[in-house]
PDB file of C-alpha atoms in Angstrom:
ATOM      1  CA  MET A   1      -8.028 -27.037  18.466  1.00 59.00           C
ATOM      2  CA  ALA A   2     -10.277 -26.220  21.423  1.00 60.00           C
ATOM      3  CA  ARG A   3      -8.693 -26.583  24.862  1.00 61.00           C
ATOM      4  CA  ALA A   4      -9.675 -26.224  28.500  1.00 55.00           C
ATOM      5  CA  SER A   5      -8.791 -23.136  30.516  1.00 58.00           C
ATOM      6  CA  THR A   6      -7.773 -23.165  34.176  1.00 54.00           C
ATOM      7  CA  SER A   7     -11.449 -22.670  35.057  1.00 59.00           C
ATOM      8  CA  GLY A   8     -12.411 -25.787  33.096  1.00 66.00           C
ATOM      9  CA  GLU A   9     -14.075 -23.801  30.311  1.00 74.00           C
ATOM     10  CA  THR A  10     -13.448 -25.108  26.799  1.00 88.00           C
ATOM     11  CA  ILE A  11     -11.934 -22.284  24.768  1.00 95.00           C
ATOM     12  CA  SER A  12     -10.906 -21.679  21.185  1.00 98.00           C
ATOM     13  CA  ILE A  13      -9.006 -18.616  20.026  1.00 98.00           C
ATOM     14  CA  SER A  14      -9.636 -16.666  16.836  1.00 99.00           C
ATOM     15  CA  VAL A  15      -7.060 -14.095  15.758  1.00 99.00           C
ATOM     16  CA  VAL A  16      -8.644 -11.156  13.916  1.00 99.00           C
ATOM     17  CA  MET A  17      -6.519  -8.875  11.740  1.00 99.00           C
ATOM     18  CA  VAL A  18      -7.487  -5.920   9.538  1.00 98.00           C
ATOM     19  CA  SER A  19      -5.157  -4.967   6.696  1.00 97.00           C
ATOM     20  CA  TRP A  20      -4.971  -1.937   4.435  1.00 95.00           C
ATOM     21  CA  HIS A  21      -1.707  -1.515   2.500  1.00 93.00           C
ATOM     22  CA  SER A  22       0.130  -3.087   5.425  1.00 93.00           C
ATOM     23  CA  GLY A  23       3.406  -3.833   3.662  1.00 90.00           C
ATOM     24  CA  PRO A  24       5.564  -6.987   3.659  1.00 91.00           C
ATOM     25  CA  VAL A  25       5.394  -7.546   7.432  1.00 94.00           C
ATOM     26  CA  LEU A  26       1.753  -8.597   6.964  1.00 96.00           C
ATOM     27  CA  PHE A  27       2.932 -12.026   5.832  1.00 97.00           C
ATOM     28  CA  GLU A  28       5.312 -12.400   8.778  1.00 97.00           C
ATOM     29  CA  SER A  29       2.431 -11.508  11.071  1.00 97.00           C
ATOM     30  CA  LEU A  30       0.099 -14.004   9.398  1.00 98.00           C
ATOM     31  CA  ASN A  31       2.665 -16.795   9.431  1.00 97.00           C
ATOM     32  CA  ALA A  32       3.410 -16.259  13.136  1.00 97.00           C
ATOM     33  CA  ALA A  33      -0.286 -16.416  14.011  1.00 98.00           C
ATOM     34  CA  LEU A  34      -0.814 -19.530  11.892  1.00 98.00           C
ATOM     35  CA  ALA A  35       2.246 -21.182  13.452  1.00 97.00           C
ATOM     36  CA  ALA A  36       0.957 -20.606  16.988  1.00 97.00           C
ATOM     37  CA  ALA A  37      -0.304 -23.867  18.486  1.00 96.00           C
ATOM     38  CA  ASP A  38      -2.751 -21.965  20.707  1.00 97.00           C
ATOM     39  CA  VAL A  39      -4.485 -20.192  17.799  1.00 98.00           C
ATOM     40  CA  ASP A  40      -7.432 -22.058  16.283  1.00 98.00           C
ATOM     41  CA  GLU A  41      -8.115 -19.777  13.327  1.00 98.00           C
ATOM     42  CA  VAL A  42      -6.988 -16.523  11.759  1.00 99.00           C
ATOM     43  CA  ILE A  43      -9.459 -14.098  10.193  1.00 99.00           C
ATOM     44  CA  LEU A  44      -7.911 -11.513   7.871  1.00 99.00           C
ATOM     45  CA  VAL A  45     -10.128  -8.663   6.709  1.00 99.00           C
ATOM     46  CA  ASN A  46      -8.566  -7.186   3.581  1.00 98.00           C
ATOM     47  CA  HIS A  47      -9.546  -3.535   3.295  1.00 98.00           C
ATOM     48  CA  GLY A  48      -7.241  -3.094   0.307  1.00 96.00           C
ATOM     49  CA  ASN A  49      -3.723  -4.201  -0.592  1.00 95.00           C
ATOM     50  CA  PRO A  50      -1.655  -4.163  -3.800  1.00 94.00           C
ATOM     51  CA  ALA A  51      -2.736  -6.753  -6.368  1.00 95.00           C
ATOM     52  CA  VAL A  52       0.444  -8.783  -5.917  1.00 94.00           C
ATOM     53  CA  ASP A  53      -0.163  -9.003  -2.154  1.00 96.00           C
ATOM     54  CA  VAL A  54      -3.807  -9.968  -2.656  1.00 97.00           C
ATOM     55  CA  GLU A  55      -2.719 -12.751  -5.000  1.00 97.00           C
ATOM     56  CA  THR A  56      -0.332 -14.070  -2.342  1.00 97.00           C
ATOM     57  CA  LEU A  57      -3.031 -13.802   0.327  1.00 98.00           C
ATOM     58  CA  GLU A  58      -5.499 -15.756  -1.783  1.00 98.00           C
ATOM     59  CA  ALA A  59      -2.930 -18.490  -2.407  1.00 97.00           C
ATOM     60  CA  LEU A  60      -2.258 -18.693   1.341  1.00 97.00           C
ATOM     61  CA  ASP A  61      -5.994 -18.811   2.018  1.00 97.00           C
ATOM     62  CA  THR A  62      -6.311 -21.775  -0.359  1.00 97.00           C
ATOM     63  CA  ARG A  63      -3.512 -23.698   1.381  1.00 97.00           C
ATOM     64  CA  GLU A  64      -4.301 -22.847   5.001  1.00 97.00           C
ATOM     65  CA  THR A  65      -7.502 -24.324   6.377  1.00 96.00           C
ATOM     66  CA  ARG A  66      -7.197 -22.176   9.519  1.00 97.00           C
ATOM     67  CA  LEU A  67      -7.109 -18.926   7.520  1.00 98.00           C
ATOM     68  CA  THR A  68     -10.240 -17.094   6.424  1.00 98.00           C
ATOM     69  CA  LEU A  69      -9.686 -14.199   4.018  1.00 98.00           C
ATOM     70  CA  ILE A  70     -12.467 -11.622   3.773  1.00 99.00           C
ATOM     71  CA  HIS A  71     -12.422  -8.932   1.087  1.00 98.00           C
ATOM     72  CA  SER A  72     -14.360  -5.985   2.497  1.00 97.00           C
ATOM     73  CA  GLY A  73     -14.467  -4.085  -0.787  1.00 95.00           C
ATOM     74  CA  GLY A  74     -12.656  -0.979   0.446  1.00 95.00           C
ATOM     75  CA  ASN A  75     -11.143   0.751   3.442  1.00 96.00           C
ATOM     76  CA  LEU A  76     -14.060   0.742   5.872  1.00 97.00           C
ATOM     77  CA  GLY A  77     -11.977   1.666   8.895  1.00 97.00           C
ATOM     78  CA  PHE A  78     -10.262  -0.391  11.576  1.00 97.00           C
ATOM     79  CA  SER A  79     -13.263  -0.648  13.900  1.00 98.00           C
ATOM     80  CA  LYS A  80     -15.659  -1.860  11.214  1.00 98.00           C
ATOM     81  CA  GLY A  81     -13.016  -4.291   9.948  1.00 98.00           C
ATOM     82  CA  CYS A  82     -12.602  -5.753  13.438  1.00 99.00           C
ATOM     83  CA  ASN A  83     -16.356  -6.163  13.781  1.00 99.00           C
ATOM     84  CA  ILE A  84     -16.553  -7.880  10.385  1.00 99.00           C
ATOM     85  CA  GLY A  85     -13.768 -10.260  11.413  1.00 99.00           C
ATOM     86  CA  ALA A  86     -15.335 -10.949  14.808  1.00 99.00           C
ATOM     87  CA  LYS A  87     -18.661 -11.806  13.197  1.00 98.00           C
ATOM     88  CA  ALA A  88     -16.968 -14.348  10.916  1.00 98.00           C
ATOM     89  CA  ALA A  89     -14.858 -15.863  13.706  1.00 98.00           C
ATOM     90  CA  ARG A  90     -15.896 -19.097  15.408  1.00 98.00           C
ATOM     91  CA  GLY A  91     -13.734 -18.924  18.533  1.00 98.00           C
ATOM     92  CA  THR A  92     -14.908 -18.400  22.085  1.00 98.00           C
ATOM     93  CA  HIS A  93     -12.114 -15.832  22.424  1.00 99.00           C
ATOM     94  CA  LEU A  94     -11.171 -13.031  20.018  1.00 99.00           C
ATOM     95  CA  LEU A  95      -7.589 -11.779  19.796  1.00 99.00           C
ATOM     96  CA  PHE A  96      -7.284  -8.593  17.756  1.00 99.00           C
ATOM     97  CA  ILE A  97      -3.750  -7.917  16.546  1.00 98.00           C
ATOM     98  CA  ASN A  98      -2.285  -5.396  14.132  1.00 97.00           C
ATOM     99  CA  PRO A  99      -1.128  -6.638  10.724  1.00 96.00           C
ATOM    100  CA  ASP A 100       2.375  -5.353  11.535  1.00 95.00           C
ATOM    101  CA  ALA A 101       2.589  -7.255  14.828  1.00 96.00           C
ATOM    102  CA  VAL A 102       4.210 -10.670  15.297  1.00 97.00           C
ATOM    103  CA  LEU A 103       2.672 -12.905  17.935  1.00 97.00           C
ATOM    104  CA  SER A 104       5.028 -14.647  20.377  1.00 95.00           C
ATOM    105  CA  PRO A 105       4.472 -18.374  21.103  1.00 95.00           C
ATOM    106  CA  GLY A 106       2.072 -18.963  23.975  1.00 97.00           C
ATOM    107  CA  THR A 107       0.834 -15.377  24.130  1.00 98.00           C
ATOM    108  CA  ALA A 108      -2.718 -16.136  22.969  1.00 98.00           C
ATOM    109  CA  GLN A 109      -3.224 -18.918  25.513  1.00 97.00           C
ATOM    110  CA  ARG A 110      -1.719 -16.831  28.306  1.00 98.00           C
ATOM    111  CA  MET A 111      -4.087 -13.948  27.582  1.00 98.00           C
ATOM    112  CA  ALA A 112      -7.067 -16.306  27.613  1.00 98.00           C
ATOM    113  CA  ARG A 113      -5.975 -17.762  30.963  1.00 97.00           C
ATOM    114  CA  THR A 114      -5.603 -14.280  32.418  1.00 98.00           C
ATOM    115  CA  GLY A 115      -9.076 -13.398  31.200  1.00 98.00           C
ATOM    116  CA  ALA A 116     -10.562 -16.490  32.846  1.00 96.00           C
ATOM    117  CA  GLY A 117     -10.067 -14.947  36.277  1.00 94.00           C
ATOM    118  CA  LEU A 118     -11.539 -11.546  35.455  1.00 98.00           C
ATOM    119  CA  THR A 119     -14.966  -9.971  35.793  1.00 98.00           C
ATOM    120  CA  MET A 120     -16.999  -9.932  32.578  1.00 98.00           C
ATOM    121  CA  PRO A 121     -16.814  -8.173  30.232  1.00 99.00           C
ATOM    122  CA  TRP A 122     -13.026  -8.173  30.267  1.00 99.00           C
ATOM    123  CA  ILE A 123     -10.122  -7.069  28.092  1.00 99.00           C
ATOM    124  CA  VAL A 124      -6.570  -8.389  28.319  1.00 99.00           C
ATOM    125  CA  GLY A 125      -3.789  -6.445  26.621  1.00 99.00           C
ATOM    126  CA  ALA A 126      -0.256  -7.597  25.839  1.00 98.00           C
ATOM    127  CA  ARG A 127       3.154  -6.030  26.292  1.00 98.00           C
ATOM    128  CA  ILE A 128       4.091  -4.456  22.953  1.00 97.00           C
ATOM    129  CA  LEU A 129       7.791  -4.693  22.062  1.00 97.00           C
ATOM    130  CA  ASP A 130       9.854  -3.147  19.290  1.00 95.00           C
ATOM    131  CA  ARG A 131      12.312  -5.163  17.211  1.00 93.00           C
ATOM    132  CA  ASP A 132      15.039  -4.611  19.812  1.00 94.00           C
ATOM    133  CA  GLY A 133      12.890  -5.971  22.634  1.00 94.00           C
ATOM    134  CA  HIS A 134      12.111  -2.611  24.239  1.00 95.00           C
ATOM    135  CA  GLU A 135       8.574  -1.885  25.354  1.00 97.00           C
ATOM    136  CA  GLN A 136       6.716   0.448  23.017  1.00 95.00           C
ATOM    137  CA  ARG A 137       4.294   3.081  24.173  1.00 91.00           C
ATOM    138  CA  GLY A 138       0.596   2.314  24.131  1.00 92.00           C
ATOM    139  CA  GLY A 139       0.496  -1.124  25.705  1.00 96.00           C
ATOM    140  CA  ARG A 140      -0.421   0.316  29.104  1.00 96.00           C
ATOM    141  CA  ARG A 141      -1.996   3.717  29.406  1.00 96.00           C
ATOM    142  CA  GLY A 142      -3.767   5.910  31.898  1.00 94.00           C
ATOM    143  CA  GLU A 143      -7.129   7.604  31.552  1.00 93.00           C
ATOM    144  CA  LEU A 144      -7.477   9.624  28.346  1.00 92.00           C
ATOM    145  CA  SER A 145      -8.675  13.181  28.923  1.00 89.00           C
ATOM    146  CA  LEU A 146      -7.931  16.661  27.620  1.00 87.00           C
ATOM    147  CA  ALA A 147      -5.622  17.213  30.589  1.00 85.00           C
ATOM    148  CA  SER A 148      -3.706  13.932  30.207  1.00 86.00           C
ATOM    149  CA  THR A 149      -3.384  14.520  26.458  1.00 82.00           C
ATOM    150  CA  PHE A 150      -1.954  17.994  27.093  1.00 82.00           C
ATOM    151  CA  ILE A 151       0.494  16.643  29.667  1.00 82.00           C
ATOM    152  CA  SER A 152       1.630  13.881  27.300  1.00 79.00           C
ATOM    153  CA  PHE A 153       2.019  16.176  24.275  1.00 75.00           C
ATOM    154  CA  THR A 154       3.999  18.797  26.193  1.00 76.00           C
ATOM    155  CA  GLY A 155       6.127  16.460  28.315  1.00 74.00           C
ATOM    156  CA  LEU A 156       5.085  18.311  31.479  1.00 73.00           C
ATOM    157  CA  SER A 157       5.056  15.059  33.443  1.00 70.00           C
ATOM    158  CA  ARG A 158       8.863  15.243  33.435  1.00 75.00           C
ATOM    159  CA  LEU A 159       8.814  18.745  34.883  1.00 72.00           C
ATOM    160  CA  VAL A 160       5.900  18.864  37.309  1.00 72.00           C
ATOM    161  CA  PRO A 161       5.833  16.371  40.213  1.00 70.00           C
ATOM    162  CA  GLY A 162       2.516  14.570  40.429  1.00 71.00           C
ATOM    163  CA  TRP A 163       1.590  15.144  36.783  1.00 76.00           C
ATOM    164  CA  ARG A 164       1.455  11.681  35.261  1.00 81.00           C
ATOM    165  CA  ASP A 165       1.933  10.964  31.565  1.00 82.00           C
ATOM    166  CA  ILE A 166      -0.834   8.909  29.987  1.00 87.00           C
ATOM    167  CA  HIS A 167       1.805   6.488  28.681  1.00 89.00           C
ATOM    168  CA  ARG A 168       3.219   4.119  31.303  1.00 92.00           C
ATOM    169  CA  GLU A 169       5.844   2.099  29.449  1.00 93.00           C
ATOM    170  CA  ASN A 170       8.613   3.869  31.381  1.00 89.00           C
ATOM    171  CA  GLU A 171       7.123   2.922  34.743  1.00 92.00           C
ATOM    172  CA  PRO A 172       8.249  -0.284  36.518  1.00 95.00           C
ATOM    173  CA  LEU A 173       6.883  -3.389  34.843  1.00 97.00           C
ATOM    174  CA  PRO A 174       4.321  -5.140  37.056  1.00 97.00           C
ATOM    175  CA  ASP A 175       5.232  -8.698  38.030  1.00 96.00           C
ATOM    176  CA  ARG A 176       1.705  -9.970  37.372  1.00 97.00           C
ATOM    177  CA  PRO A 177      -1.347  -8.928  35.333  1.00 98.00           C
ATOM    178  CA  ALA A 178      -2.410  -5.455  36.433  1.00 98.00           C
ATOM    179  CA  GLU A 179      -5.536  -3.399  35.848  1.00 98.00           C
ATOM    180  CA  MET A 180      -5.090  -0.416  33.537  1.00 98.00           C
ATOM    181  CA  PRO A 181      -7.518   2.201  32.276  1.00 97.00           C
ATOM    182  CA  CYS A 182      -6.480   1.346  28.739  1.00 98.00           C
ATOM    183  CA  VAL A 183      -4.435  -1.176  26.757  1.00 98.00           C
ATOM    184  CA  SER A 184      -3.462  -1.278  23.087  1.00 97.00           C
ATOM    185  CA  GLY A 185      -5.619  -2.493  20.226  1.00 96.00           C
ATOM    186  CA  ALA A 186      -2.425  -3.815  18.630  1.00 96.00           C
ATOM    187  CA  ALA A 187      -2.910  -6.910  20.826  1.00 97.00           C
ATOM    188  CA  LEU A 188      -6.247  -7.003  22.604  1.00 98.00           C
ATOM    189  CA  MET A 189      -8.239 -10.065  23.676  1.00 99.00           C
ATOM    190  CA  MET A 190     -11.869 -10.376  24.716  1.00 99.00           C
ATOM    191  CA  SER A 191     -14.189 -13.299  25.136  1.00 98.00           C
ATOM    192  CA  ARG A 192     -16.763 -13.436  22.367  1.00 98.00           C
ATOM    193  CA  ALA A 193     -19.517 -13.120  24.970  1.00 98.00           C
ATOM    194  CA  GLY A 194     -17.942  -9.975  26.416  1.00 99.00           C
ATOM    195  CA  PHE A 195     -17.348  -8.465  22.985  1.00 99.00           C
ATOM    196  CA  GLU A 196     -20.986  -8.992  22.053  1.00 98.00           C
ATOM    197  CA  GLN A 197     -22.162  -7.738  25.446  1.00 98.00           C
ATOM    198  CA  VAL A 198     -20.628  -4.292  24.879  1.00 99.00           C
ATOM    199  CA  GLY A 199     -21.489  -4.183  21.172  1.00 98.00           C
ATOM    200  CA  GLY A 200     -17.997  -4.576  19.725  1.00 99.00           C
ATOM    201  CA  PHE A 201     -15.929  -1.672  18.431  1.00 99.00           C
ATOM    202  CA  ASP A 202     -17.634   1.678  17.865  1.00 99.00           C
ATOM    203  CA  GLU A 203     -17.521   2.040  14.074  1.00 98.00           C
ATOM    204  CA  ARG A 204     -17.614   5.839  14.265  1.00 98.00           C
ATOM    205  CA  TYR A 205     -13.917   5.608  15.163  1.00 98.00           C
ATOM    206  CA  PHE A 206     -12.263   5.032  11.794  1.00 97.00           C
ATOM    207  CA  LEU A 207      -8.637   4.714  12.902  1.00 94.00           C
ATOM    208  CA  HIS A 208      -7.094   5.339  16.345  1.00 95.00           C
ATOM    209  CA  VAL A 209      -8.722   5.799  19.763  1.00 97.00           C
ATOM    210  CA  GLU A 210     -11.169   2.935  19.089  1.00 98.00           C
ATOM    211  CA  ASP A 211      -9.237   0.807  21.595  1.00 98.00           C
ATOM    212  CA  VAL A 212      -9.401   3.551  24.231  1.00 98.00           C
ATOM    213  CA  GLU A 213     -13.145   3.873  23.695  1.00 99.00           C
ATOM    214  CA  LEU A 214     -13.701   0.107  23.890  1.00 99.00           C
ATOM    215  CA  CYS A 215     -11.726  -0.084  27.150  1.00 99.00           C
ATOM    216  CA  ARG A 216     -13.858   2.740  28.529  1.00 98.00           C
ATOM    217  CA  ARG A 217     -17.114   0.940  27.699  1.00 99.00           C
ATOM    218  CA  VAL A 218     -15.855  -2.291  29.241  1.00 99.00           C
ATOM    219  CA  ARG A 219     -14.996  -0.491  32.481  1.00 99.00           C
ATOM    220  CA  ASP A 220     -18.285   1.418  32.445  1.00 98.00           C
ATOM    221  CA  ALA A 221     -20.075  -1.947  32.116  1.00 98.00           C
ATOM    222  CA  GLY A 222     -18.424  -3.130  35.339  1.00 98.00           C
ATOM    223  CA  GLY A 223     -15.759  -5.237  33.634  1.00 99.00           C
ATOM    224  CA  GLN A 224     -11.976  -5.265  33.937  1.00 99.00           C
ATOM    225  CA  VAL A 225      -9.199  -4.076  31.634  1.00 99.00           C
ATOM    226  CA  VAL A 226      -5.900  -5.782  32.413  1.00 99.00           C
ATOM    227  CA  PHE A 227      -2.344  -5.494  31.108  1.00 99.00           C
ATOM    228  CA  ASP A 228      -0.494  -8.836  31.137  1.00 99.00           C
ATOM    229  CA  PRO A 229       3.295  -8.240  31.190  1.00 98.00           C
ATOM    230  CA  GLY A 230       4.002 -11.880  30.312  1.00 97.00           C
ATOM    231  CA  ALA A 231       1.985 -11.790  27.090  1.00 98.00           C
ATOM    232  CA  GLU A 232       4.224 -10.336  24.400  1.00 97.00           C
ATOM    233  CA  LEU A 233       4.361  -9.568  20.719  1.00 97.00           C
ATOM    234  CA  VAL A 234       6.689  -7.580  18.476  1.00 97.00           C
ATOM    235  CA  HIS A 235       5.147  -4.559  16.798  1.00 96.00           C
ATOM    236  CA  TYR A 236       7.064  -3.295  13.787  1.00 91.00           C
ATOM    237  CA  GLY A 237       5.068  -0.090  13.368  1.00 77.00           C
ATOM    238  CA  SER A 238       5.289   2.437  10.526  1.00 62.00           C
ATOM    239  CA  THR A 239       5.154  -0.323   7.898  1.00 55.00           C
ATOM    240  CA  SER A 240       1.851   0.795   6.392  1.00 62.00           C
ATOM    241  CA  ARG A 241       2.000   2.623   3.090  1.00 62.00           C
ATOM    242  CA  ALA A 242      -0.649   5.028   4.389  1.00 69.00           C
ATOM    243  CA  SER A 243       0.313   8.708   4.532  1.00 84.00           C
ATOM    244  CA  ILE A 244       1.302   9.925   7.995  1.00 88.00           C
ATOM    245  CA  PHE A 245      -1.058  12.870   7.458  1.00 90.00           C
ATOM    246  CA  PHE A 246      -3.917  10.428   6.759  1.00 91.00           C
ATOM    247  CA  VAL A 247      -3.138   8.607  10.003  1.00 90.00           C
ATOM    248  CA  GLU A 248      -2.831  11.749  12.128  1.00 92.00           C
ATOM    249  CA  ARG A 249      -6.033  13.230  10.684  1.00 94.00           C
ATOM    250  CA  HIS A 250      -7.971  10.175  11.793  1.00 94.00           C
ATOM    251  CA  LYS A 251      -6.209  10.260  15.165  1.00 94.00           C
ATOM    252  CA  PHE A 252      -7.459  13.831  15.568  1.00 95.00           C
ATOM    253  CA  ASP A 253     -10.988  12.787  14.622  1.00 97.00           C
ATOM    254  CA  GLY A 254     -10.860   9.932  17.140  1.00 96.00           C
ATOM    255  CA  LEU A 255      -9.513  12.073  19.977  1.00 96.00           C
ATOM    256  CA  ILE A 256     -12.065  14.849  19.538  1.00 96.00           C
ATOM    257  CA  ARG A 257     -14.923  12.374  19.150  1.00 97.00           C
ATOM    258  CA  TYR A 258     -13.844  10.589  22.345  1.00 97.00           C
ATOM    259  CA  PHE A 259     -13.527  13.810  24.337  1.00 96.00           C
ATOM    260  CA  TRP A 260     -16.937  14.914  23.061  1.00 96.00           C
ATOM    261  CA  ASP A 261     -18.617  11.556  23.738  1.00 96.00           C
ATOM    262  CA  TYR A 262     -17.375  11.394  27.325  1.00 96.00           C
ATOM    263  CA  SER A 263     -17.777  15.035  28.353  1.00 94.00           C
ATOM    264  CA  GLY A 264     -20.577  17.021  29.922  1.00 93.00           C
ATOM    265  CA  PRO A 265     -21.976  20.271  28.443  1.00 93.00           C
ATOM    266  CA  LEU A 266     -19.415  22.526  30.136  1.00 92.00           C
ATOM    267  CA  GLU A 267     -16.496  20.227  29.316  1.00 92.00           C
ATOM    268  CA  ARG A 268     -17.533  20.240  25.661  1.00 95.00           C
ATOM    269  CA  VAL A 269     -16.797  23.962  25.537  1.00 95.00           C
ATOM    270  CA  GLY A 270     -13.225  23.087  26.484  1.00 92.00           C
ATOM    271  CA  VAL A 271     -13.126  20.387  23.808  1.00 94.00           C
ATOM    272  CA  ALA A 272     -14.244  22.876  21.152  1.00 96.00           C
ATOM    273  CA  LEU A 273     -11.633  25.411  22.270  1.00 94.00           C
ATOM    274  CA  ALA A 274      -8.867  22.808  22.416  1.00 92.00           C
ATOM    275  CA  ALA A 275      -9.607  21.184  19.043  1.00 94.00           C
ATOM    276  CA  PRO A 276      -7.557  23.623  16.886  1.00 94.00           C
ATOM    277  CA  PHE A 277      -4.523  23.192  19.147  1.00 90.00           C
ATOM    278  CA  VAL A 278      -4.813  19.391  19.072  1.00 90.00           C
ATOM    279  CA  TRP A 279      -5.009  19.580  15.265  1.00 93.00           C
ATOM    280  CA  LEU A 280      -1.937  21.832  15.101  1.00 91.00           C
ATOM    281  CA  ALA A 281       0.055  19.543  17.408  1.00 86.00           C
ATOM    282  CA  LEU A 282      -0.787  16.400  15.421  1.00 90.00           C
ATOM    283  CA  MET A 283      -0.137  17.957  12.015  1.00 92.00           C
ATOM    284  CA  SER A 284       3.156  19.460  13.219  1.00 88.00           C
ATOM    285  CA  ARG A 285       4.248  16.053  14.434  1.00 83.00           C
ATOM    286  CA  ALA A 286       3.174  14.501  11.126  1.00 86.00           C
ATOM    287  CA  ALA A 287       5.265  17.049   9.227  1.00 88.00           C
ATOM    288  CA  LEU A 288       8.327  16.248  11.352  1.00 85.00           C
ATOM    289  CA  ILE A 289       7.890  12.507  10.829  1.00 81.00           C
ATOM    290  CA  ALA A 290       7.406  12.987   7.079  1.00 81.00           C
ATOM    291  CA  ARG A 291      10.650  14.978   6.866  1.00 82.00           C
ATOM    292  CA  ARG A 292      12.603  12.202   8.608  1.00 78.00           C
ATOM    293  CA  ARG A 293      11.366   9.469   6.267  1.00 67.00           C
TER     294      ARG A 293
END
């Protein structure tokens, strides 16, 4: 149900999820969102799941008046799925969460209240926890660049004073909402007006880096990107049945596209030279992960 924010604005919150072979945790994620008293509706964009899961989703959609199930007809990418879900949503606020993330009670309302005090267009990101309650990487990040990517991949931030890793989960937790260059798309809220102002997610980013790019556009538009340490959800991670090589390939595509989009002519020479090494690093990591599974 719609409710008033601290600014007196009447708000309603739509959770938007995009699923492609998400695994069993999808239903835990859906049930947590539907159980949240501060969530007015849940939009699930089904990019493709096993027939038995689709049957269960359709049964849940029939029972739950707050759930809207959209069959997209194929894997159209995370960004396009989010935009499809946002278009169907009726809320004044859009909360994008991963289908392997479980929303904590009160998190949606807290994020909306944090956003009420920010400059439009704004983004509020949550603290992403693993199953043991430890903060995962990605929830608060620095500026993405070729240099920061190199530092993060090589671990040089641990060796060279003054060289800061892009990931900030090991830094002291702020005691109040704090501005960050980037937060995670695993739990990202915007007002509908702000989302429409910046044009939503860039659909050229199929999977990965779309959240970084959206945060960049919000900041470039004069808005604020804020990490709220009191807004939490549990992110299972690695539950998708997608190949790790499929995931890392699209991460590579997203990184190179981002570097290219936000670089000048001279910097693009560096992007072109660095691309093979970024590819090698990502595929090597994918091979290591695949061997451990």
